[in-house]
Amino acid sequence: MRTRSFRRYAVAALSVAAIAAVSGCGTDVHPGQAAVVDGTRISMSDADSFSDDFCELYRPILKQQKSALSMATVRALALDVLVRDELVHQYAEDRGWTPPASYRKAVDGIDDQVEQFQIAAKDVETFRTVREAEEYANWVYAKAGEEKLGAGADPQAALDEGRKILTAYADDADVTLDPRFGTVSSEGQFLPSTGGLSVPVTTLAKGGAHPADPAAGDTSYVDSLPASQKCG
């Protein structure tokens, strides 16, 4: 099995899924691995480390919105991000695609975004990782869509078509997850694994199955958690 370099892990997060979530994946246990994606391992240590970095990057935004997520939700989101990023890279690599100059130009512009968004120094590396992967994914979607629709296709139509193609690709992929991680639906809902080591049984604990949204739902579950178990 291969092990993907951590720098390539992360697609844009805390947003609607760009491709289908991996909720239908198997949950066979691979010791020390958070997930295995068509033979490529995502280690537990990488998944946990990214979860912490992911939380730190988005914590200011959550605080500004007076919102919070349980760390269980963050871990599920983070692993979902890592799995999707691996799938996008595998799709491109299987076809021998090489990122064009436009991708490299977009990546070069990330430093300007660091200043524009006033990213804290400790979060710059994570921000760059997220943005680089987002640009890579968008390039893959666009190229896949253009190949389907033909040269000269409307850019947005090609992007949308590419996302559909990658969704189908993800559905057919051989992906297994450690059962201790929940999954994330295409609508962004956190779904605890029924095969996990801890299953919520109380009404309050069941609240952990959904991201906190003070404007639209009950946040009592996340509010009840100690600071070490939530992000925001």
PDB file of C-alpha atoms in Angstrom:
ATOM      1  CA  MET A   1       0.000   0.000   0.000  1.00  0.00           C
ATOM      2  CA  ARG A   2       1.047   3.600  -0.569  1.00  0.00           C
ATOM      3  CA  THR A   3       0.879   6.378   1.991  1.00  0.00           C
ATOM      4  CA  ARG A   4      -0.072   9.807   0.622  1.00  0.00           C
ATOM      5  CA  SER A   5       2.010  12.810   1.686  1.00  0.00           C
ATOM      6  CA  PHE A   6       0.125  14.906   4.234  1.00  0.00           C
ATOM      7  CA  ARG A   7       0.633  18.105   2.229  1.00  0.00           C
ATOM      8  CA  ARG A   8      -1.923  16.873  -0.301  1.00  0.00           C
ATOM      9  CA  TYR A   9      -4.678  16.326   2.242  1.00  0.00           C
ATOM     10  CA  ALA A  10      -7.570  18.750   2.225  1.00  0.00           C
ATOM     11  CA  VAL A  11     -10.216  20.113   0.002  1.00  0.00           C
ATOM     12  CA  ALA A  12     -12.336  23.138   0.938  1.00  0.00           C
ATOM     13  CA  ALA A  13     -14.199  22.310   4.137  1.00  0.00           C
ATOM     14  CA  LEU A  14     -17.133  23.511   6.220  1.00  0.00           C
ATOM     15  CA  SER A  15     -19.089  23.808   2.976  1.00  0.00           C
ATOM     16  CA  VAL A  16     -21.461  21.673   0.929  1.00  0.00           C
ATOM     17  CA  ALA A  17     -19.620  18.600  -0.357  1.00  0.00           C
ATOM     18  CA  ALA A  18     -18.080  19.049  -3.798  1.00  0.00           C
ATOM     19  CA  ILE A  19     -18.418  15.333  -4.456  1.00  0.00           C
ATOM     20  CA  ALA A  20     -20.494  12.714  -2.721  1.00  0.00           C
ATOM     21  CA  ALA A  21     -19.696  12.026   0.899  1.00  0.00           C
ATOM     22  CA  VAL A  22     -18.184   8.684   1.759  1.00  0.00           C
ATOM     23  CA  SER A  23     -21.009   7.498   4.016  1.00  0.00           C
ATOM     24  CA  GLY A  24     -21.475   4.329   1.992  1.00  0.00           C
ATOM     25  CA  CYS A  25     -17.931   3.100   2.530  1.00  0.00           C
ATOM     26  CA  GLY A  26     -17.001  -0.033   4.399  1.00  0.00           C
ATOM     27  CA  THR A  27     -15.736   0.024   7.953  1.00  0.00           C
ATOM     28  CA  ASP A  28     -13.181  -2.791   7.944  1.00  0.00           C
ATOM     29  CA  VAL A  29     -10.477  -2.122  10.504  1.00  0.00           C
ATOM     30  CA  HIS A  30      -6.927  -1.547   9.241  1.00  0.00           C
ATOM     31  CA  PRO A  31      -4.687  -1.182  12.325  1.00  0.00           C
ATOM     32  CA  GLY A  32      -3.278   2.333  12.601  1.00  0.00           C
ATOM     33  CA  GLN A  33      -5.215   3.594   9.581  1.00  0.00           C
ATOM     34  CA  ALA A  34      -8.124   6.025   9.644  1.00  0.00           C
ATOM     35  CA  ALA A  35      -9.023   5.083   6.068  1.00  0.00           C
ATOM     36  CA  VAL A  36      -7.782   3.127   3.081  1.00  0.00           C
ATOM     37  CA  VAL A  37      -8.692   4.534  -0.335  1.00  0.00           C
ATOM     38  CA  ASP A  38      -8.113   2.093  -3.199  1.00  0.00           C
ATOM     39  CA  GLY A  39      -4.966   0.862  -1.479  1.00  0.00           C
ATOM     40  CA  THR A  40      -3.693   4.231  -0.282  1.00  0.00           C
ATOM     41  CA  ARG A  41      -3.552   4.559   3.499  1.00  0.00           C
ATOM     42  CA  ILE A  42      -4.543   7.632   5.514  1.00  0.00           C
ATOM     43  CA  SER A  43      -2.984   7.059   8.902  1.00  0.00           C
ATOM     44  CA  MET A  44      -4.742   7.688  12.179  1.00  0.00           C
ATOM     45  CA  SER A  45      -1.998  10.112  13.181  1.00  0.00           C
ATOM     46  CA  ASP A  46      -2.411  12.150   9.978  1.00  0.00           C
ATOM     47  CA  ALA A  47      -6.190  12.199  10.379  1.00  0.00           C
ATOM     48  CA  ASP A  48      -5.960  13.300  14.018  1.00  0.00           C
ATOM     49  CA  SER A  49      -3.335  15.935  13.227  1.00  0.00           C
ATOM     50  CA  PHE A  50      -5.390  17.335  10.372  1.00  0.00           C
ATOM     51  CA  SER A  51      -8.488  17.395  12.577  1.00  0.00           C
ATOM     52  CA  ASP A  52      -6.674  19.608  15.070  1.00  0.00           C
ATOM     53  CA  ASP A  53      -5.302  21.882  12.322  1.00  0.00           C
ATOM     54  CA  PHE A  54      -8.729  22.017  10.667  1.00  0.00           C
ATOM     55  CA  CYS A  55     -10.320  23.140  13.930  1.00  0.00           C
ATOM     56  CA  GLU A  56      -7.683  25.808  14.552  1.00  0.00           C
ATOM     57  CA  LEU A  57      -8.066  27.241  11.059  1.00  0.00           C
ATOM     58  CA  TYR A  58     -11.849  27.531  11.272  1.00  0.00           C
ATOM     59  CA  ARG A  59     -12.180  28.333  14.976  1.00  0.00           C
ATOM     60  CA  PRO A  60     -12.127  32.149  14.414  1.00  0.00           C
ATOM     61  CA  ILE A  61     -14.913  31.835  11.846  1.00  0.00           C
ATOM     62  CA  LEU A  62     -17.013  29.684  14.163  1.00  0.00           C
ATOM     63  CA  LYS A  63     -16.491  32.079  17.053  1.00  0.00           C
ATOM     64  CA  GLN A  64     -17.441  35.034  14.873  1.00  0.00           C
ATOM     65  CA  GLN A  65     -20.663  33.212  13.987  1.00  0.00           C
ATOM     66  CA  LYS A  66     -21.175  32.314  17.669  1.00  0.00           C
ATOM     67  CA  SER A  67     -21.220  28.696  16.603  1.00  0.00           C
ATOM     68  CA  ALA A  68     -19.346  25.523  17.461  1.00  0.00           C
ATOM     69  CA  LEU A  69     -18.861  21.941  16.314  1.00  0.00           C
ATOM     70  CA  SER A  70     -18.197  18.908  18.441  1.00  0.00           C
ATOM     71  CA  MET A  71     -14.721  17.503  17.863  1.00  0.00           C
ATOM     72  CA  ALA A  72     -16.419  14.264  16.813  1.00  0.00           C
ATOM     73  CA  THR A  73     -17.994  16.231  13.971  1.00  0.00           C
ATOM     74  CA  VAL A  74     -14.672  17.902  13.152  1.00  0.00           C
ATOM     75  CA  ARG A  75     -12.894  14.540  13.008  1.00  0.00           C
ATOM     76  CA  ALA A  76     -15.546  13.141  10.666  1.00  0.00           C
ATOM     77  CA  LEU A  77     -15.378  16.235   8.457  1.00  0.00           C
ATOM     78  CA  ALA A  78     -11.582  16.126   8.397  1.00  0.00           C
ATOM     79  CA  LEU A  79     -11.423  12.465   7.420  1.00  0.00           C
ATOM     80  CA  ASP A  80     -14.078  13.039   4.766  1.00  0.00           C
ATOM     81  CA  VAL A  81     -11.894  15.820   3.372  1.00  0.00           C
ATOM     82  CA  LEU A  82      -8.810  13.594   3.300  1.00  0.00           C
ATOM     83  CA  VAL A  83     -10.623  10.746   1.579  1.00  0.00           C
ATOM     84  CA  ARG A  84     -12.122  12.997  -1.085  1.00  0.00           C
ATOM     85  CA  ASP A  85      -8.772  14.629  -1.771  1.00  0.00           C
ATOM     86  CA  GLU A  86      -7.188  11.227  -2.281  1.00  0.00           C
ATOM     87  CA  LEU A  87      -9.971  10.216  -4.663  1.00  0.00           C
ATOM     88  CA  VAL A  88      -9.531  13.376  -6.755  1.00  0.00           C
ATOM     89  CA  HIS A  89      -5.780  12.806  -7.021  1.00  0.00           C
ATOM     90  CA  GLN A  90      -6.218   9.159  -7.925  1.00  0.00           C
ATOM     91  CA  TYR A  91      -8.710  10.069 -10.651  1.00  0.00           C
ATOM     92  CA  ALA A  92      -6.245  12.500 -12.262  1.00  0.00           C
ATOM     93  CA  GLU A  93      -3.202  10.259 -11.824  1.00  0.00           C
ATOM     94  CA  ASP A  94      -4.982   7.250 -13.341  1.00  0.00           C
ATOM     95  CA  ARG A  95      -5.457   9.332 -16.493  1.00  0.00           C
ATOM     96  CA  GLY A  96      -1.941  10.736 -16.562  1.00  0.00           C
ATOM     97  CA  TRP A  97      -3.136  14.304 -16.147  1.00  0.00           C
ATOM     98  CA  THR A  98      -0.657  17.022 -15.181  1.00  0.00           C
ATOM     99  CA  PRO A  99      -1.836  20.317 -13.616  1.00  0.00           C
ATOM    100  CA  PRO A 100      -1.642  23.195 -16.120  1.00  0.00           C
ATOM    101  CA  ALA A 101       0.018  26.583 -15.717  1.00  0.00           C
ATOM    102  CA  SER A 102      -3.320  28.077 -14.622  1.00  0.00           C
ATOM    103  CA  TYR A 103      -3.313  25.814 -11.553  1.00  0.00           C
ATOM    104  CA  ARG A 104       0.225  26.832 -10.640  1.00  0.00           C
ATOM    105  CA  LYS A 105      -0.696  30.494 -11.081  1.00  0.00           C
ATOM    106  CA  ALA A 106      -3.670  30.058  -8.746  1.00  0.00           C
ATOM    107  CA  VAL A 107      -1.432  28.373  -6.163  1.00  0.00           C
ATOM    108  CA  ASP A 108       1.092  31.209  -6.426  1.00  0.00           C
ATOM    109  CA  GLY A 109      -1.710  33.634  -5.548  1.00  0.00           C
ATOM    110  CA  ILE A 110      -2.463  31.961  -2.220  1.00  0.00           C
ATOM    111  CA  ASP A 111       0.103  34.096  -0.399  1.00  0.00           C
ATOM    112  CA  ASP A 112      -1.939  37.167  -1.316  1.00  0.00           C
ATOM    113  CA  GLN A 113      -5.017  35.489   0.169  1.00  0.00           C
ATOM    114  CA  VAL A 114      -3.129  34.854   3.409  1.00  0.00           C
ATOM    115  CA  GLU A 115      -2.695  38.613   3.759  1.00  0.00           C
ATOM    116  CA  GLN A 116      -6.170  39.424   2.463  1.00  0.00           C
ATOM    117  CA  PHE A 117      -7.890  37.161   4.994  1.00  0.00           C
ATOM    118  CA  GLN A 118      -5.387  37.939   7.768  1.00  0.00           C
ATOM    119  CA  ILE A 119      -4.638  34.292   8.448  1.00  0.00           C
ATOM    120  CA  ALA A 120      -2.785  33.800  11.723  1.00  0.00           C
ATOM    121  CA  ALA A 121       0.846  32.740  11.294  1.00  0.00           C
ATOM    122  CA  LYS A 122       0.226  29.408  13.021  1.00  0.00           C
ATOM    123  CA  ASP A 123      -2.559  28.589  10.539  1.00  0.00           C
ATOM    124  CA  VAL A 124      -0.844  29.617   7.290  1.00  0.00           C
ATOM    125  CA  GLU A 125       0.427  26.125   6.459  1.00  0.00           C
ATOM    126  CA  THR A 126      -3.034  24.609   6.945  1.00  0.00           C
ATOM    127  CA  PHE A 127      -4.652  27.394   4.931  1.00  0.00           C
ATOM    128  CA  ARG A 128      -2.214  26.829   2.080  1.00  0.00           C
ATOM    129  CA  THR A 129      -2.877  23.082   2.175  1.00  0.00           C
ATOM    130  CA  VAL A 130      -6.632  23.619   1.993  1.00  0.00           C
ATOM    131  CA  ARG A 131      -6.440  26.182  -0.803  1.00  0.00           C
ATOM    132  CA  GLU A 132      -3.926  24.226  -2.899  1.00  0.00           C
ATOM    133  CA  ALA A 133      -6.109  21.141  -2.699  1.00  0.00           C
ATOM    134  CA  GLU A 134      -9.218  23.154  -3.516  1.00  0.00           C
ATOM    135  CA  GLU A 135      -7.565  24.544  -6.638  1.00  0.00           C
ATOM    136  CA  TYR A 136      -6.424  21.052  -7.628  1.00  0.00           C
ATOM    137  CA  ALA A 137      -9.914  19.630  -7.195  1.00  0.00           C
ATOM    138  CA  ASN A 138     -11.491  22.421  -9.230  1.00  0.00           C
ATOM    139  CA  TRP A 139      -8.984  21.793 -12.031  1.00  0.00           C
ATOM    140  CA  VAL A 140      -9.851  18.078 -12.050  1.00  0.00           C
ATOM    141  CA  TYR A 141     -13.606  18.799 -12.064  1.00  0.00           C
ATOM    142  CA  ALA A 142     -13.230  21.259 -14.931  1.00  0.00           C
ATOM    143  CA  LYS A 143     -11.040  18.961 -17.019  1.00  0.00           C
ATOM    144  CA  ALA A 144     -13.305  15.956 -16.465  1.00  0.00           C
ATOM    145  CA  GLY A 145     -16.321  18.066 -17.404  1.00  0.00           C
ATOM    146  CA  GLU A 146     -14.663  19.458 -20.520  1.00  0.00           C
ATOM    147  CA  GLU A 147     -13.767  15.967 -21.710  1.00  0.00           C
ATOM    148  CA  LYS A 148     -17.410  14.954 -21.353  1.00  0.00           C
ATOM    149  CA  LEU A 149     -19.008  18.097 -22.804  1.00  0.00           C
ATOM    150  CA  GLY A 150     -16.359  18.913 -25.376  1.00  0.00           C
ATOM    151  CA  ALA A 151     -13.889  21.753 -25.908  1.00  0.00           C
ATOM    152  CA  GLY A 152     -15.410  25.214 -25.594  1.00  0.00           C
ATOM    153  CA  ALA A 153     -18.047  24.127 -23.091  1.00  0.00           C
ATOM    154  CA  ASP A 154     -19.300  26.743 -20.649  1.00  0.00           C
ATOM    155  CA  PRO A 155     -16.791  26.755 -17.743  1.00  0.00           C
ATOM    156  CA  GLN A 156     -19.447  26.513 -15.027  1.00  0.00           C
ATOM    157  CA  ALA A 157     -21.265  23.733 -16.875  1.00  0.00           C
ATOM    158  CA  ALA A 158     -17.981  21.843 -17.219  1.00  0.00           C
ATOM    159  CA  LEU A 159     -17.258  22.290 -13.512  1.00  0.00           C
ATOM    160  CA  ASP A 160     -20.713  21.019 -12.544  1.00  0.00           C
ATOM    161  CA  GLU A 161     -20.441  18.057 -14.909  1.00  0.00           C
ATOM    162  CA  GLY A 162     -17.012  17.241 -13.532  1.00  0.00           C
ATOM    163  CA  ARG A 163     -18.375  17.118 -10.004  1.00  0.00           C
ATOM    164  CA  LYS A 164     -21.020  14.622 -11.146  1.00  0.00           C
ATOM    165  CA  ILE A 165     -18.342  12.483 -12.772  1.00  0.00           C
ATOM    166  CA  LEU A 166     -16.218  12.498  -9.620  1.00  0.00           C
ATOM    167  CA  THR A 167     -19.293  11.665  -7.540  1.00  0.00           C
ATOM    168  CA  ALA A 168     -19.812   8.525  -9.613  1.00  0.00           C
ATOM    169  CA  TYR A 169     -16.114   7.729  -9.329  1.00  0.00           C
ATOM    170  CA  ALA A 170     -16.276   8.089  -5.546  1.00  0.00           C
ATOM    171  CA  ASP A 171     -19.325   5.825  -5.387  1.00  0.00           C
ATOM    172  CA  ASP A 172     -17.400   3.044  -7.139  1.00  0.00           C
ATOM    173  CA  ALA A 173     -14.149   3.471  -5.212  1.00  0.00           C
ATOM    174  CA  ASP A 174     -12.898   0.878  -2.724  1.00  0.00           C
ATOM    175  CA  VAL A 175     -12.835   2.887   0.502  1.00  0.00           C
ATOM    176  CA  THR A 176     -12.811   1.610   4.073  1.00  0.00           C
ATOM    177  CA  LEU A 177     -13.010   3.757   7.205  1.00  0.00           C
ATOM    178  CA  ASP A 178     -12.064   3.141  10.806  1.00  0.00           C
ATOM    179  CA  PRO A 179     -15.436   2.639  12.571  1.00  0.00           C
ATOM    180  CA  ARG A 180     -14.472   5.150  15.265  1.00  0.00           C
ATOM    181  CA  PHE A 181     -14.988   7.938  12.732  1.00  0.00           C
ATOM    182  CA  GLY A 182     -18.457   9.035  11.774  1.00  0.00           C
ATOM    183  CA  THR A 183     -19.260  10.188   8.270  1.00  0.00           C
ATOM    184  CA  VAL A 184     -20.646  13.343   6.669  1.00  0.00           C
ATOM    185  CA  SER A 185     -23.674  13.485   4.407  1.00  0.00           C
ATOM    186  CA  SER A 186     -23.723  15.520   1.183  1.00  0.00           C
ATOM    187  CA  GLU A 187     -25.767  18.108   3.110  1.00  0.00           C
ATOM    188  CA  GLY A 188     -23.005  18.445   5.704  1.00  0.00           C
ATOM    189  CA  GLN A 189     -24.675  16.432   8.473  1.00  0.00           C
ATOM    190  CA  PHE A 190     -22.460  14.444  10.826  1.00  0.00           C
ATOM    191  CA  LEU A 191     -23.595  10.821  11.078  1.00  0.00           C
ATOM    192  CA  PRO A 192     -22.055   8.799  13.915  1.00  0.00           C
ATOM    193  CA  SER A 193     -20.918   5.329  12.865  1.00  0.00           C
ATOM    194  CA  THR A 194     -23.159   2.514  14.036  1.00  0.00           C
ATOM    195  CA  GLY A 195     -19.999   0.451  14.299  1.00  0.00           C
ATOM    196  CA  GLY A 196     -18.139   2.952  16.414  1.00  0.00           C
ATOM    197  CA  LEU A 197     -16.785   2.483  19.900  1.00  0.00           C
ATOM    198  CA  SER A 198     -19.253   4.935  21.393  1.00  0.00           C
ATOM    199  CA  VAL A 199     -22.872   5.168  20.264  1.00  0.00           C
ATOM    200  CA  PRO A 200     -25.032   8.055  21.559  1.00  0.00           C
ATOM    201  CA  VAL A 201     -27.992   6.735  23.535  1.00  0.00           C
ATOM    202  CA  THR A 202     -29.469   9.779  25.200  1.00  0.00           C
ATOM    203  CA  THR A 203     -31.534  12.488  23.540  1.00  0.00           C
ATOM    204  CA  LEU A 204     -28.847  15.055  24.346  1.00  0.00           C
ATOM    205  CA  ALA A 205     -26.051  12.907  22.946  1.00  0.00           C
ATOM    206  CA  LYS A 206     -27.991  12.381  19.718  1.00  0.00           C
ATOM    207  CA  GLY A 207     -27.568  16.104  19.169  1.00  0.00           C
ATOM    208  CA  GLY A 208     -23.965  15.376  18.304  1.00  0.00           C
ATOM    209  CA  ALA A 209     -25.174  13.946  15.009  1.00  0.00           C
ATOM    210  CA  HIS A 210     -25.580  17.419  13.526  1.00  0.00           C
ATOM    211  CA  PRO A 211     -23.305  20.469  13.223  1.00  0.00           C
ATOM    212  CA  ALA A 212     -24.239  23.314  15.554  1.00  0.00           C
ATOM    213  CA  ASP A 213     -26.234  26.075  13.896  1.00  0.00           C
ATOM    214  CA  PRO A 214     -27.544  28.616  16.410  1.00  0.00           C
ATOM    215  CA  ALA A 215     -29.722  30.233  13.778  1.00  0.00           C
ATOM    216  CA  ALA A 216     -31.529  27.044  12.803  1.00  0.00           C
ATOM    217  CA  GLY A 217     -31.319  24.365  15.463  1.00  0.00           C
ATOM    218  CA  ASP A 218     -30.778  23.135  19.004  1.00  0.00           C
ATOM    219  CA  THR A 219     -27.135  23.469  20.076  1.00  0.00           C
ATOM    220  CA  SER A 220     -27.561  22.115  23.601  1.00  0.00           C
ATOM    221  CA  TYR A 221     -25.455  19.033  22.901  1.00  0.00           C
ATOM    222  CA  VAL A 222     -22.396  20.965  21.704  1.00  0.00           C
ATOM    223  CA  ASP A 223     -22.926  23.589  24.408  1.00  0.00           C
ATOM    224  CA  SER A 224     -22.811  20.844  27.037  1.00  0.00           C
ATOM    225  CA  LEU A 225     -19.409  19.572  25.946  1.00  0.00           C
ATOM    226  CA  PRO A 226     -16.178  20.559  27.717  1.00  0.00           C
ATOM    227  CA  ALA A 227     -13.920  22.908  25.739  1.00  0.00           C
ATOM    228  CA  SER A 228     -11.562  20.054  24.797  1.00  0.00           C
ATOM    229  CA  GLN A 229     -14.369  18.259  22.974  1.00  0.00           C
ATOM    230  CA  LYS A 230     -15.615  21.073  20.769  1.00  0.00           C
ATOM    231  CA  CYS A 231     -14.319  23.558  18.229  1.00  0.00           C
ATOM    232  CA  GLY A 232     -15.587  27.117  18.258  1.00  0.00           C
TER     233      GLY A 232
END
